[in-house]
């Protein structure tokens, strides 16, 4: 019989016992027990839906070339096909208790205290498995998956809630699944892909996918649902706000330029979640989505929080140089031809000897062909990259970047210091870093360690105690309750907040 004695010696449990506020874990990964899961899918949609699930899962985890995956290919074949080294040994296995914990809802629920958490948002491994399904089966499979997760975790809802996977191939499809997940299943958080691959039409028209599948496999771009999207996703964002749903995504970039090694998984892995989420978030910002929907709350997970500060700083820096007024510094029409000609006459005779150029011709030569007065210049909205985002001041950047986005950081991620560096971040803000333990993946070999590892950042002076409180409670609380004020109604968080507040009326727990 398994003894849970570690509860009494868990460092994370000891840290939690000293805190006067709850701990909210925004990123726990769980495994579906395959026999039960597939039986549920079969009952829901028939054996063909199970076949579709298996094909989709195989495609997602282990793409094949000529019928062979990476491990079946020789080194020469990997080089020939440039087969990406995919993730491997990505689950905890030696820690058998944890392996069972991620698979058994009741056991996970019982070990919450040992983990040092009061509430966890769960990401089952099949949450978005339907992404790889055929279009005609995609929605049915996604609906079955969400229904299964809603059913098996419903009795544990005071401390655990699973996400609803939402496919985003079209706004209409996304809205249908969103409404079903929220209104019918009662799920409270959605998990979306940060982008969807679409064919490049100029190539697809010339080389149809059904005739040239190998070309279609590579001739695509990624639609990030905001800037330059093929569809208007505003109806979807509007429905998200209407239903009061926080959005999450684990969008990665393995396989992108610089992350396409055929031999080294770590080369492809380091930083890939940050890059993928950055592309998604910038598309929403520059596409004006966060301007039109300031109530949207989006959690960008597994990429750390330093990139959120990095982008925020660079948005401000670039806006100061590329706003509509400042752009006149680079307007070729404002080059003083007389002054330039005089300077060349005075200082340039050595390099211009033998060349005879008039004033206007000299300007065009110095500026180069791309800035020539004879090339078409941008006009109207083409002049301002910040136009769709509606940025007029740096405060607008803060409001449309810092307020909307929350950045999931693992417990031992020391780069979180950048998020809380209000001396470096413009306007003295702190980026919304949120505690995302990532338990269930290879970077967490022991479920009892993450909270304690985060507290070590306080002990080492990387972040302050106030930052720690924001990280594990205040910011996650904001993410969920600013989208839905009733998010924690009936949960352990609600009861624990009420208990703390009743014990310290004169000392509010937090400003949230």
Coordinates of N, CA, C and O in Angstrom, one line a residue, residues 435-493:
X435 N 2.4 31.8 -12.0 CA 3.0 30.6 -11.5 C 2.5 29.4 -12.4 O 1.3 29.1 -12.4
X436 N 3.4 28.8 -13.1 CA 3.0 27.7 -14.0 C 4.0 26.6 -13.8 O 5.0 26.5 -14.4
X437 N 3.6 25.7 -12.9 CA 4.6 24.7 -12.4 C 5.0 23.7 -13.5 O 6.1 23.2 -13.5
X438 N 4.1 23.5 -14.5 CA 4.4 22.6 -15.6 C 4.6 21.1 -15.2 O 5.2 20.3 -15.9
X439 N 4.1 20.8 -14.0 CA 4.2 19.4 -13.5 C 3.5 18.5 -14.5 O 2.5 18.8 -15.1
X440 N 4.1 17.3 -14.7 CA 3.6 16.4 -15.7 C 4.6 16.3 -16.9 O 4.5 15.4 -17.7
X441 N 5.5 17.3 -17.0 CA 6.4 17.3 -18.1 C 7.8 17.0 -17.5 O 8.0 17.0 -16.3
X442 N 8.8 16.8 -18.4 CA 10.1 16.3 -18.0 C 10.9 17.3 -17.1 O 11.8 16.9 -16.4
X443 N 10.5 18.6 -17.2 CA 11.3 19.6 -16.4 C 10.8 19.6 -14.9 O 11.4 20.3 -14.1
X444 N 9.9 18.7 -14.5 CA 9.5 18.6 -13.1 C 9.5 17.2 -12.7 O 8.5 16.5 -12.8
X445 N 10.6 16.7 -12.3 CA 10.7 15.3 -11.9 C 10.1 14.9 -10.6 O 9.9 13.7 -10.3
X446 N 9.6 15.9 -9.8 CA 9.0 15.7 -8.5 C 7.9 16.7 -8.3 O 8.2 17.9 -8.2
X447 N 6.7 16.3 -8.2 CA 5.5 17.2 -8.1 C 5.6 18.1 -6.8 O 5.0 19.1 -6.7
X448 N 6.4 17.6 -5.8 CA 6.4 18.3 -4.5 C 7.4 19.5 -4.5 O 7.6 20.2 -3.5
X449 N 8.2 19.7 -5.6 CA 9.3 20.6 -5.6 C 9.0 22.0 -6.1 O 9.6 23.0 -5.7
X450 N 8.1 22.2 -7.1 CA 8.0 23.5 -7.8 C 7.8 24.7 -6.9 O 8.5 25.7 -7.0
X451 N 6.9 24.7 -6.0 CA 6.6 25.9 -5.1 C 7.8 26.2 -4.3 O 8.2 27.4 -4.2
X452 N 8.5 25.2 -3.8 CA 9.7 25.4 -3.0 C 10.8 26.0 -3.9 O 11.6 26.9 -3.4
X453 N 10.9 25.6 -5.1 CA 11.9 26.1 -6.0 C 11.6 27.6 -6.3 O 12.6 28.4 -6.4
X454 N 10.4 27.9 -6.4 CA 10.0 29.4 -6.6 C 10.4 30.2 -5.4 O 10.8 31.3 -5.5
X455 N 10.2 29.6 -4.2 CA 10.5 30.4 -3.0 C 12.0 30.6 -2.9 O 12.5 31.6 -2.3
X456 N 12.8 29.7 -3.4 CA 14.3 29.9 -3.4 C 14.7 31.1 -4.2 O 15.7 31.8 -3.8
X457 N 13.9 31.6 -5.2 CA 14.2 32.8 -5.9 C 14.0 34.0 -4.9 O 14.8 35.0 -5.1
X458 N 13.2 33.9 -4.0 CA 13.1 34.9 -2.9 C 14.3 34.9 -2.0 O 14.9 35.9 -1.7
X459 N 14.6 33.7 -1.6 CA 15.8 33.6 -0.7 C 17.1 34.0 -1.3 O 18.0 34.5 -0.6
X460 N 17.2 33.9 -2.6 CA 18.4 34.3 -3.3 C 18.4 35.7 -3.8 O 19.3 36.2 -4.4
X461 N 17.3 36.4 -3.5 CA 17.2 37.8 -3.9 C 16.8 38.1 -5.3 O 17.0 39.2 -5.8
X462 N 16.4 37.0 -6.1 CA 16.1 37.2 -7.5 C 14.8 38.0 -7.6 O 14.6 38.9 -8.5
X463 N 13.8 37.7 -6.7 CA 12.5 38.4 -6.7 C 12.2 38.7 -5.2 O 12.8 38.1 -4.3
X464 N 11.3 39.6 -4.9 CA 11.0 40.0 -3.6 C 9.8 39.1 -3.1 O 9.2 38.4 -3.9
X465 N 9.5 39.2 -1.8 CA 8.4 38.5 -1.3 C 7.1 39.0 -1.9 O 6.1 38.2 -2.2
X466 N 7.0 40.3 -2.2 CA 5.8 40.9 -2.8 C 5.7 40.3 -4.2 O 4.6 40.1 -4.7
X467 N 6.8 40.2 -4.9 CA 6.8 39.6 -6.3 C 6.3 38.2 -6.2 O 5.6 37.7 -7.1
X468 N 6.8 37.4 -5.3 CA 6.4 36.0 -5.1 C 4.9 35.9 -4.9 O 4.2 35.1 -5.6
X469 N 4.3 36.8 -4.1 CA 2.9 36.8 -3.9 C 2.1 37.1 -5.2 O 1.1 36.5 -5.5
X470 N 2.6 38.1 -5.9 CA 2.0 38.4 -7.2 C 2.1 37.2 -8.2 O 1.2 36.9 -8.9
X471 N 3.2 36.5 -8.1 CA 3.5 35.4 -9.1 C 2.6 34.2 -8.8 O 2.0 33.7 -9.7
X472 N 2.5 33.8 -7.6 CA 1.7 32.6 -7.3 C 0.3 32.8 -6.9 O -0.5 31.9 -6.9
X473 N -0.1 34.1 -6.7 CA -1.5 34.3 -6.3 C -2.2 35.5 -7.1 O -3.1 35.4 -7.9
X474 N -1.6 36.7 -6.9 CA -2.3 37.9 -7.4 C -2.5 37.9 -8.9 O -3.6 38.2 -9.4
X475 N -1.4 37.6 -9.6 CA -1.5 37.7 -11.1 C -2.4 36.5 -11.6 O -3.2 36.8 -12.5
X476 N -2.2 35.3 -11.2 CA -3.2 34.3 -11.6 C -4.6 34.6 -11.3 O -5.5 34.4 -12.1
X477 N -4.8 35.2 -10.1 CA -6.2 35.6 -9.7 C -6.7 36.6 -10.7 O -7.9 36.5 -11.1
X478 N -5.9 37.6 -11.0 CA -6.3 38.6 -12.0 C -6.6 38.0 -13.4 O -7.6 38.4 -14.0
X479 N -5.8 37.1 -13.8 CA -6.0 36.5 -15.1 C -7.4 35.9 -15.2 O -8.2 36.1 -16.2
X480 N -7.8 35.1 -14.2 CA -9.1 34.5 -14.3 C -10.3 35.3 -13.9 O -11.3 35.3 -14.5
X481 N -10.1 36.2 -12.9 CA -11.3 36.9 -12.4 C -11.5 38.2 -13.2 O -12.6 38.7 -13.2
X482 N -10.5 38.7 -13.8 CA -10.8 39.9 -14.7 C -11.5 39.5 -15.9 O -12.2 40.3 -16.6
X483 N -11.4 38.2 -16.3 CA -12.2 37.7 -17.4 C -13.6 37.3 -16.9 O -14.6 37.5 -17.6
X484 N -13.6 36.7 -15.7 CA -14.9 36.2 -15.1 C -14.8 36.4 -13.6 O -14.2 35.7 -12.9
X485 N -15.5 37.4 -13.1 CA -15.5 37.7 -11.7 C -15.9 36.5 -10.8 O -15.5 36.5 -9.6
X486 N -16.7 35.6 -11.4 CA -17.2 34.5 -10.6 C -16.4 33.2 -10.8 O -16.9 32.1 -10.5
X487 N -15.2 33.4 -11.4 CA -14.4 32.2 -11.7 C -14.2 31.3 -10.6 O -14.3 30.0 -10.7
X488 N -13.9 31.8 -9.4 CA -13.6 31.0 -8.2 C -14.8 30.8 -7.3 O -14.6 30.3 -6.2
X489 N -16.0 31.1 -7.7 CA -17.1 30.9 -6.9 C -17.3 29.4 -6.6 O -17.3 28.6 -7.5
X490 N -17.5 29.0 -5.4 CA -17.7 27.7 -5.0 C -16.4 26.8 -4.9 O -16.4 25.6 -4.8
X491 N -15.2 27.5 -5.1 CA -14.0 26.7 -5.1 C -13.2 26.9 -3.7 O -13.6 27.7 -2.9
X492 N -12.1 26.2 -3.6 CA -11.3 26.3 -2.4 C -10.7 27.7 -2.3 O -10.5 28.2 -1.2
X493 N -10.5 28.4 -3.4 CA -9.9 29.8 -3.4 C -10.9 30.7 -2.7 O -10.6 31.5 -1.9

